[in-house]
Short mmCIF file of C-alpha atoms in Angstrom, two decimals:
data_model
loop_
_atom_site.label_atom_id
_atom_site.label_comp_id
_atom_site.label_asym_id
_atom_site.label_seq_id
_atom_site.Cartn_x
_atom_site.Cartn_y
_atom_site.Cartn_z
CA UNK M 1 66.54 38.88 -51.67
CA UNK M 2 63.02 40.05 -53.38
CA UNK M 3 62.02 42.83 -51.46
CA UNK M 4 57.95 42.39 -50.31
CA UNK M 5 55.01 44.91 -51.92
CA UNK M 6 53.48 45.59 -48.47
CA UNK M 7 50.85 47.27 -50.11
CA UNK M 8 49.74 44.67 -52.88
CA UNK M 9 50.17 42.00 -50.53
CA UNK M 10 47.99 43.65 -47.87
CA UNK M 11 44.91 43.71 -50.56
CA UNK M 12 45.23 40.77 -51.54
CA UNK M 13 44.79 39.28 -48.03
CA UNK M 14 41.72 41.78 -47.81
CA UNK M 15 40.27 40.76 -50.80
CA UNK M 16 41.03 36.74 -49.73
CA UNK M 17 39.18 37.81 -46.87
CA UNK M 18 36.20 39.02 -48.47
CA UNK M 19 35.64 36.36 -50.60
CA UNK M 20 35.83 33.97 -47.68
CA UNK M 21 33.46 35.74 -45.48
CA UNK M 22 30.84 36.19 -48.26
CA UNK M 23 31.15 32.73 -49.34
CA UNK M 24 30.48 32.43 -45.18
CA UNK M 25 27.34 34.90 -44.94
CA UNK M 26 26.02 33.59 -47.79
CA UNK M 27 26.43 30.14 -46.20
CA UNK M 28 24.89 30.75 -42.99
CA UNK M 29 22.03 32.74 -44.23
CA UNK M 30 20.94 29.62 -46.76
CA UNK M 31 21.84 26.88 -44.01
CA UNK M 32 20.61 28.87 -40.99
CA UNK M 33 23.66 28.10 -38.99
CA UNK M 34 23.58 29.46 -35.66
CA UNK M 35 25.16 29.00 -32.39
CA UNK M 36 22.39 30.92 -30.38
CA UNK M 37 20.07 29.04 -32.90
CA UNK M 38 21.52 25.81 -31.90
CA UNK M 39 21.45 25.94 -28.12
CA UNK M 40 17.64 27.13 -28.32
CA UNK M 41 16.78 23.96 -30.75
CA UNK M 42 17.74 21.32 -28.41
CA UNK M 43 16.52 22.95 -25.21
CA UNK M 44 13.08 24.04 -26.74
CA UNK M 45 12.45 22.13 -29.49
CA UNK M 46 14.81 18.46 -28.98
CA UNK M 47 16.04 19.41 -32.14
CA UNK M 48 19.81 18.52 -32.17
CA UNK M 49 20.70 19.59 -35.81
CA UNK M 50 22.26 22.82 -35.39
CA UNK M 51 24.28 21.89 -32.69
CA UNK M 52 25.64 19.10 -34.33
CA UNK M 53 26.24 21.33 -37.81
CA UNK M 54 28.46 23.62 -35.25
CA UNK M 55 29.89 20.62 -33.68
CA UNK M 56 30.90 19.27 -37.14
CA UNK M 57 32.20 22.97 -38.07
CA UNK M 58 34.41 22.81 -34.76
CA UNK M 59 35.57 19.22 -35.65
CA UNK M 60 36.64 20.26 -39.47
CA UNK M 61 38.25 23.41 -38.19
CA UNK M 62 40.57 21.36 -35.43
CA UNK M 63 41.66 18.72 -37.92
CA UNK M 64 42.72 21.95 -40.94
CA UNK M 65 44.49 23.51 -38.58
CA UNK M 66 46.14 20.49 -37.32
CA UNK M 67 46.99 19.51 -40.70
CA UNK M 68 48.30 23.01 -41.41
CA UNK M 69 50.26 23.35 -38.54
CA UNK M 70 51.91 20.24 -38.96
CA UNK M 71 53.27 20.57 -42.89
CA UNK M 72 54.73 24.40 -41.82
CA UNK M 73 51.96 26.16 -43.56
CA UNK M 74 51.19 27.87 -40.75
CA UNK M 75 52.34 28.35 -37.03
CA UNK M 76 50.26 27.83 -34.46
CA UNK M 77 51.60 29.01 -31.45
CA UNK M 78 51.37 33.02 -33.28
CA UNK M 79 47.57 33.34 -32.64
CA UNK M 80 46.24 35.19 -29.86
CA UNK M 81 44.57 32.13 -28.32
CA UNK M 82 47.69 30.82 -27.34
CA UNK M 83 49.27 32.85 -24.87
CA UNK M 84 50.92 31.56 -22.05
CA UNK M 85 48.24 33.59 -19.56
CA UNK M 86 45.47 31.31 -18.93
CA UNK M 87 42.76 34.10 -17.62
CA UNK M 88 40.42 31.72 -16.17
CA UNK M 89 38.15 33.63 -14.35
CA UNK M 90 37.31 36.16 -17.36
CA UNK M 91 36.44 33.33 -19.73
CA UNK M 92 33.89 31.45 -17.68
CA UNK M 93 32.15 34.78 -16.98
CA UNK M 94 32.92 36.38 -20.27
CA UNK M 95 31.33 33.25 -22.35
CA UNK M 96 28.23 33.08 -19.89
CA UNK M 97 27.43 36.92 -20.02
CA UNK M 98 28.03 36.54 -23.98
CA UNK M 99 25.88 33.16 -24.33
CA UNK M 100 22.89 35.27 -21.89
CA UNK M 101 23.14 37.77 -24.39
CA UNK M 102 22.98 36.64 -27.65
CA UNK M 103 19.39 35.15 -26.71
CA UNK M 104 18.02 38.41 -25.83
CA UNK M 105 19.57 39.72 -28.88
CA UNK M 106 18.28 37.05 -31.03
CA UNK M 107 21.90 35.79 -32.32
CA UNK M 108 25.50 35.86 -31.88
CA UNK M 109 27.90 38.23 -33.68
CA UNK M 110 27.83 36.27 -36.70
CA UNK M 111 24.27 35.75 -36.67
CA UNK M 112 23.54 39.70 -35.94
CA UNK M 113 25.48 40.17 -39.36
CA UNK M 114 23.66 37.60 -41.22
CA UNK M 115 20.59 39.16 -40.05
CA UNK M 116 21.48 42.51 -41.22
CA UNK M 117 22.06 41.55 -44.73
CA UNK M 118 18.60 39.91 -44.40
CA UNK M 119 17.17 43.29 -43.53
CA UNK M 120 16.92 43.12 -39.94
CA UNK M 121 17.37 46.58 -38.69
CA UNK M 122 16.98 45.35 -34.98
CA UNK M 123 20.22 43.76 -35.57
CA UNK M 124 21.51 47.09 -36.99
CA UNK M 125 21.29 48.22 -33.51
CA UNK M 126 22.71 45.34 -31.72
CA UNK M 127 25.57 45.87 -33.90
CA UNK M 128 26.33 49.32 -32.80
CA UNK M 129 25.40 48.66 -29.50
CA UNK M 130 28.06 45.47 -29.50
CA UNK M 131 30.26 47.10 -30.95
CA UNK M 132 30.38 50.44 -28.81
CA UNK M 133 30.44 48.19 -25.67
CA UNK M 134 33.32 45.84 -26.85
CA UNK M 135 35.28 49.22 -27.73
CA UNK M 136 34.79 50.43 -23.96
CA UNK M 137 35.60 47.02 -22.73
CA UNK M 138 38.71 47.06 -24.73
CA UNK M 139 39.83 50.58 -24.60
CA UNK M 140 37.92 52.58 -21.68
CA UNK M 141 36.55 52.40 -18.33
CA UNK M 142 35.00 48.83 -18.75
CA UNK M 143 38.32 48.27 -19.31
CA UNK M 144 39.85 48.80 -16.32
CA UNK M 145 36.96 47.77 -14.38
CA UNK M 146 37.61 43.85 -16.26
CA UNK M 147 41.51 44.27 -16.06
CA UNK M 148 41.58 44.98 -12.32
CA UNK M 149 38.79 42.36 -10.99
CA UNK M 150 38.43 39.83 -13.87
CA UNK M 151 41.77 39.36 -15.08
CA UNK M 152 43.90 39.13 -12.06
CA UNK M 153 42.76 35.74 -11.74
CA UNK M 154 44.57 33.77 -13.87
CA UNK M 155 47.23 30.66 -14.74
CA UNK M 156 50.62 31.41 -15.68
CA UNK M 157 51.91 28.47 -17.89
CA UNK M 158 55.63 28.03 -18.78
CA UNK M 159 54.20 27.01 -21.90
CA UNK M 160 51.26 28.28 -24.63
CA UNK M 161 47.97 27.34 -22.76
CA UNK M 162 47.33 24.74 -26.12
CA UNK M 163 46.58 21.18 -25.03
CA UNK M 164 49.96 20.28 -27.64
CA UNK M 165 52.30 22.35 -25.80
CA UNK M 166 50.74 22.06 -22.33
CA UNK M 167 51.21 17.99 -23.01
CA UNK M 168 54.15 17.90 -25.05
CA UNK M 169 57.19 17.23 -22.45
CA UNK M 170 54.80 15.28 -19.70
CA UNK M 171 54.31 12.63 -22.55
CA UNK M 172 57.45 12.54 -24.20
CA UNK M 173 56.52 13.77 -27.59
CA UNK M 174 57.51 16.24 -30.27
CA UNK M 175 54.54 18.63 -30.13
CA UNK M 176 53.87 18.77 -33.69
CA UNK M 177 53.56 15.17 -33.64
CA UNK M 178 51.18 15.56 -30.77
CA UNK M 179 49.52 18.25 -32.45
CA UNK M 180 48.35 16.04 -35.18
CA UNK M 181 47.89 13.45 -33.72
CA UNK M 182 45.28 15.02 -30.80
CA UNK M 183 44.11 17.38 -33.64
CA UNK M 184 42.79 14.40 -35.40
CA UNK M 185 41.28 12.58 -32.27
CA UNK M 186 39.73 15.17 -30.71
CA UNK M 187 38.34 16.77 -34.33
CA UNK M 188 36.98 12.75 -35.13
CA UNK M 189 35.65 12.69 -31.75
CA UNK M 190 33.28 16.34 -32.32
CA UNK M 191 32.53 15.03 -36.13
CA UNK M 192 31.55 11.63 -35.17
CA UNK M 193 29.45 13.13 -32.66
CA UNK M 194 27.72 15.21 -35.59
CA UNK M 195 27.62 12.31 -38.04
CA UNK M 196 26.67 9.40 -36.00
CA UNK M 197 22.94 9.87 -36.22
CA UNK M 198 21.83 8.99 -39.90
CA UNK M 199 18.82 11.52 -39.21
CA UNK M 200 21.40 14.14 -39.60
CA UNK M 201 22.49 12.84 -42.94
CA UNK M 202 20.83 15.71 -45.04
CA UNK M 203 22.50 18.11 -48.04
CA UNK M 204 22.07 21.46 -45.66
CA UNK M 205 23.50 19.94 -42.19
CA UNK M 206 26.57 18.74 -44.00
CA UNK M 207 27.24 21.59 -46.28
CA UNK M 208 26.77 24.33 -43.30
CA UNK M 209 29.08 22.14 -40.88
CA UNK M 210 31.80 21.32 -43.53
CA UNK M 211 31.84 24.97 -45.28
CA UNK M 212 31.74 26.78 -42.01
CA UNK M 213 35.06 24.78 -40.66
CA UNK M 214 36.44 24.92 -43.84
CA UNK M 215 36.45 29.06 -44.16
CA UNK M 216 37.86 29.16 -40.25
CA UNK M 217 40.88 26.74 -41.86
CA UNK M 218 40.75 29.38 -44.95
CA UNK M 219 40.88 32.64 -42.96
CA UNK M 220 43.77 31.39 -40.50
CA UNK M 221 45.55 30.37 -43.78
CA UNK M 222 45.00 34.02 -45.24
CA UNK M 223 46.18 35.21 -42.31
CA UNK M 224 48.65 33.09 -40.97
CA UNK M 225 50.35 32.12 -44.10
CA UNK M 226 49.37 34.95 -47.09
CA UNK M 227 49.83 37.64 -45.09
CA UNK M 228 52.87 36.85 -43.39
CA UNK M 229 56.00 38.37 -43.75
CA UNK M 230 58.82 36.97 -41.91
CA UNK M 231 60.98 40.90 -42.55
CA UNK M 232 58.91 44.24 -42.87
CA UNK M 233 60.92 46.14 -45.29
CA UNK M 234 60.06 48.92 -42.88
CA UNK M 235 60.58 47.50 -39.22
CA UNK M 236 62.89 44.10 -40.08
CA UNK M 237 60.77 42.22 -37.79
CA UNK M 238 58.01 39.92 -38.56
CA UNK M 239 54.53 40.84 -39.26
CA UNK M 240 50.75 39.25 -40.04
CA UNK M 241 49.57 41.92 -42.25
CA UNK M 242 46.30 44.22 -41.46
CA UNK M 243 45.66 42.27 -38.29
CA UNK M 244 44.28 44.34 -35.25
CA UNK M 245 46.10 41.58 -32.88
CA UNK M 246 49.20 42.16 -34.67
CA UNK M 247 49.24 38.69 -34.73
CA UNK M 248 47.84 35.62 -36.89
CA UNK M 249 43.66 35.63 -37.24
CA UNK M 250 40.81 34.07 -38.20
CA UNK M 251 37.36 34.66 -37.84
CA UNK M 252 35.76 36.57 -34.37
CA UNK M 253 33.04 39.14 -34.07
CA UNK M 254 33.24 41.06 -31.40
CA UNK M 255 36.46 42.94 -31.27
CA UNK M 256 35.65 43.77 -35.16
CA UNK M 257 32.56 45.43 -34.64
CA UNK M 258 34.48 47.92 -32.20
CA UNK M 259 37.24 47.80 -35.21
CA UNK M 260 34.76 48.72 -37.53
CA UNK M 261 32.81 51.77 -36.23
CA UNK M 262 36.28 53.37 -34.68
CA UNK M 263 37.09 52.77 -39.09
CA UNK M 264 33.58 54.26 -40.06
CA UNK M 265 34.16 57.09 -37.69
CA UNK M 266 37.82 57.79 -38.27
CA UNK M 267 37.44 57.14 -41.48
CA UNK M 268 39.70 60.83 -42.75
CA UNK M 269 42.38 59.34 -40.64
CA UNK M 270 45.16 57.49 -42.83
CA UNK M 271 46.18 55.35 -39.60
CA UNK M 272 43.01 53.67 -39.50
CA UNK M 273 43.21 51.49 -42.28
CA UNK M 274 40.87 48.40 -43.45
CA UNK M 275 42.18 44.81 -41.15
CA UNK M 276 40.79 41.63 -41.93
CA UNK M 277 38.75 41.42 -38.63
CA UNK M 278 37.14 44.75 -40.66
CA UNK M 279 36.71 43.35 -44.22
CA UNK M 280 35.09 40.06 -43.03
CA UNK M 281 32.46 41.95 -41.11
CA UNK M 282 31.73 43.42 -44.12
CA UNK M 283 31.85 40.27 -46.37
CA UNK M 284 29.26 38.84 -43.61
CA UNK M 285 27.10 41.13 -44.62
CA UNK M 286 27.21 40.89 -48.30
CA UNK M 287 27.15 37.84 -48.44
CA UNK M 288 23.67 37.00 -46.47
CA UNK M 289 22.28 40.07 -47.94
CA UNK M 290 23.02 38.48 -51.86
CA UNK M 291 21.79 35.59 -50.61
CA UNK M 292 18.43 37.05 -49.32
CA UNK M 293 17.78 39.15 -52.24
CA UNK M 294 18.64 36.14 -54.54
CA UNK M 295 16.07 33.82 -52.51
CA UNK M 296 13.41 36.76 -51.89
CA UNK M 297 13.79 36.33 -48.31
CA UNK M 298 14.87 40.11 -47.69
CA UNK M 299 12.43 42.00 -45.83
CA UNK M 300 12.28 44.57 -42.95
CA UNK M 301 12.38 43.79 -39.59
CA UNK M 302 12.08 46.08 -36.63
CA UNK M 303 11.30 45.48 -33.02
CA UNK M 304 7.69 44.26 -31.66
CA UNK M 305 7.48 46.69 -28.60
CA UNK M 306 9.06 47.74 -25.59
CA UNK M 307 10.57 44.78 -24.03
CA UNK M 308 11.96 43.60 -27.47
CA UNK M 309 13.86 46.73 -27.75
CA UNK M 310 15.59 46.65 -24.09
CA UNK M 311 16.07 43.23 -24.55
CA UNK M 312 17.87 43.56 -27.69
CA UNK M 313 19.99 46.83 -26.34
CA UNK M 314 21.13 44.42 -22.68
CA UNK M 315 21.71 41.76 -24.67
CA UNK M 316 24.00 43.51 -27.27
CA UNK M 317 25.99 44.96 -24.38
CA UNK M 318 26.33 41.78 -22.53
CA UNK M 319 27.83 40.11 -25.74
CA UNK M 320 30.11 43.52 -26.42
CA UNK M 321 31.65 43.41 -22.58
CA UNK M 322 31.48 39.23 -22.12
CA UNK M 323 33.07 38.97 -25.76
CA UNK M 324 36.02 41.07 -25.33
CA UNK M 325 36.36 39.43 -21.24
CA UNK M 326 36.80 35.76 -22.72
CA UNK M 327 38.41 37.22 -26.13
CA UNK M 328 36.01 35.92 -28.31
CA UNK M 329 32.45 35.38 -29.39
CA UNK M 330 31.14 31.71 -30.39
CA UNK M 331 32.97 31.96 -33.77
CA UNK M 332 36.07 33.62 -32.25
CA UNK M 333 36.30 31.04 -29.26
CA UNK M 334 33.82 28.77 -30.59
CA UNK M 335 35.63 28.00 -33.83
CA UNK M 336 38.59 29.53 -34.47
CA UNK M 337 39.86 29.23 -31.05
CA UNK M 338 38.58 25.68 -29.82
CA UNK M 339 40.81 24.74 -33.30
CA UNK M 340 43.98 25.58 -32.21
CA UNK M 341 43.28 23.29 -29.05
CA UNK M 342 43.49 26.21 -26.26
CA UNK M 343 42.13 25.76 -23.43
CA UNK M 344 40.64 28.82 -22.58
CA UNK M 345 38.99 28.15 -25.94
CA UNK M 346 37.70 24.79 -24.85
CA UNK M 347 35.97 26.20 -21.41
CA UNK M 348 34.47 29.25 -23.02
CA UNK M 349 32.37 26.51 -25.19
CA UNK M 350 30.19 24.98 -22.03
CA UNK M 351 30.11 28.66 -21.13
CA UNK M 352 28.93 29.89 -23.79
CA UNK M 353 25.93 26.77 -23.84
CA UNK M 354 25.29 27.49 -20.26
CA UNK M 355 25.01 31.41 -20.61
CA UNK M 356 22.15 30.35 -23.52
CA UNK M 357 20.67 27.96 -21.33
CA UNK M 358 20.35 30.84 -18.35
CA UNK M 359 18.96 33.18 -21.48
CA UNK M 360 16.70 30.50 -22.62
CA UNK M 361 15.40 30.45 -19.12
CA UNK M 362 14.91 33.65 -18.69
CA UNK M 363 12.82 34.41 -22.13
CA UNK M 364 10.60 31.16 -20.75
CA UNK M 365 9.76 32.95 -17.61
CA UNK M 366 9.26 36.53 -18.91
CA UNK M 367 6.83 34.72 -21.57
CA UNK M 368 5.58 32.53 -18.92
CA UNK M 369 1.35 33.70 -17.65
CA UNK M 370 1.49 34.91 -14.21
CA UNK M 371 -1.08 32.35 -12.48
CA UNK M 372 -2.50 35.02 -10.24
CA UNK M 373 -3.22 37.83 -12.48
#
């Protein structure tokens, strides 16, 4: 048996992973994709575009990952969206607090990074801000404060909390049969949805939707089939390689920020190594910033006053603590979850719409003139 370069595979899964997540930055700083974007568009401006790009991104991600489930190249039930523990409670207020907060911050965690390499230092400090709250939800007193209220309401299943697995027996059918076969319904249902108006027939709409679902399929095949080993040399147990999870990945960004400065900051210690959750947040970057320079649209950005800055710094930590309570931002749920049909994945989505909507809201009545002054 051909014993496995650890090592040389491990880069090559990083450098996969960069070259996916520029490709993506780069993407989403021409296109404009946004989730935060898109929620604000149809509430403010009846614009349904960017909605239906995501909506077209979510349907192309189901129906890849279907497809790759179902010929082996991948397994589905190995990602972290498909426990067994349904935690209910911690993704409908995790998704709200994170869709509240990525108005006042002016983007998601995808869009913060775009903005970065656009030259937008506010979004330099909702990064560290995110980032430094998601590692103190995860790891410290935020922590226990969400383990011990949040998440001890929850849904024990006797299977993974995927629609496939959850429907499988009750129905009487093989579940990777059922898995492609709901994978494609429910993926045709969110891209007809996106296609069905002929006013959203343009070159940008269908290139950001298509590309964006396409790299979510890419990264979970980096991941899930690249990187995987079925025997470490080392351990003789089975292992996605430079995952934080320890398990198979595609693209979030929440969890990676905290990833990324503990990496920065621990940088002279040889256990902290790069993961892909690290490298994409980096090819994010890169990749809008190439994109900006190439297009002149760099420039410097910095807050407007006061309120700008406080809303910015709330709204960061809101998307740090409500990211890491509902394990995942609108990319991490929003994409790369909702595609392997979980549904914890498929309630943070309304959440996430209805924590914008309650942002939206909020912005309209700060902005608002007080009649009696």
């Amino acid at each position: 048996m051909d014993v496995v370069d650890i090592r040389s595979l491990s880069q090559s899964v990083l450098w996969a992973t960069f070259a996916m997540t520029f490709f993506l930055g780069a993407v989403m700083q021409k296109t404009g994709f946004c989730s935060m974007g898109a929620v604000s568009d149809v509430f403010i401006m009846s614009s349904w575009d960017r909605l239906k790009q995501w909506f077209l991104a979510i349907g192309v991600a189901i129906i890849g990952f279907a497809f790759m489930s179902y010929f082996g190249v991948i397994d589905p039930l190995k990602s972290m969206y498909t426990g067994n523990k349904f935690l209910w409670l911690s993704t409908i207020v995790g998704s709200i607090l994170f869709g509240f907060g990525m108005v006042l911050a002016s983007g998601c965690g995808s869009k913060t990074l775009v903005r970065i390499g656009g030259g937008n230092l506010k979004s330099v400090i909702v990064f560290m801000v995110l980032g430094l709250t998601a590692y103190m939800t995860m790891r410290s007193f935020l922590g226990v404060i969400r383990i011990n209220t949040l998440d001890t309401f929850f849904i024990a299943f006797n299977t993974p909390q995927d629609l496939p697995s959850l429907l499988s027996a009750p129905l009487g059918i093989a579940r990777p049969n059922l898995h492609l076969a709901m994978g494609l319904i429910i993926g045709a249902a969110f891209i007809t949805y996106a296609l069905v108006s002929k006013a959203f027939w343009t070159a940008e709409n269908i290139f950001a939707g298509v590309a964006v679902g396409l790299a979510i399929c890419a990264v979970w095949w980096v991941s899930g089939s690249l990187g995987y080993v079925a025997e470490d040399p080392n351990t003789l147990e089975e292992v996605f390689l430079v995952t934080n999870s320890g398990r198979m990945e595609s693209l979030s960004f929440v969890a990676p920020y905290a990833y990324s400065l503990d990496w920065l900051i621990m940088y002279s210690d040889t256990s902290k190594v790069l993961t892909v959750g690290i490298t994409a947040v980096l090819g994010m970057i890169l990749g809008s910033a190439a994109i900006s320079i190439a297009t002149k649209s760099f420039r410097w950005e910095s807050f407007r006053n006061t309120e700008d800055t406080a809303n910015h710094l709330v709204g960061a930590a809101l998307m740090g603590f409500g990211g890491v309570t509902d394990l995942g931002c609108t990319v991490g749920q929003g994409l790369s979850g909702i595609s392997t049909l979980a549904i914890a994945s498929l309630l943070a989505l309304p959440g996430f719409i209805f924590g914008a909507y309650l942002g939206l809201r909020y912005l309209q009545v700060r902005l608002a003139p007080n009649p009696c002054s």
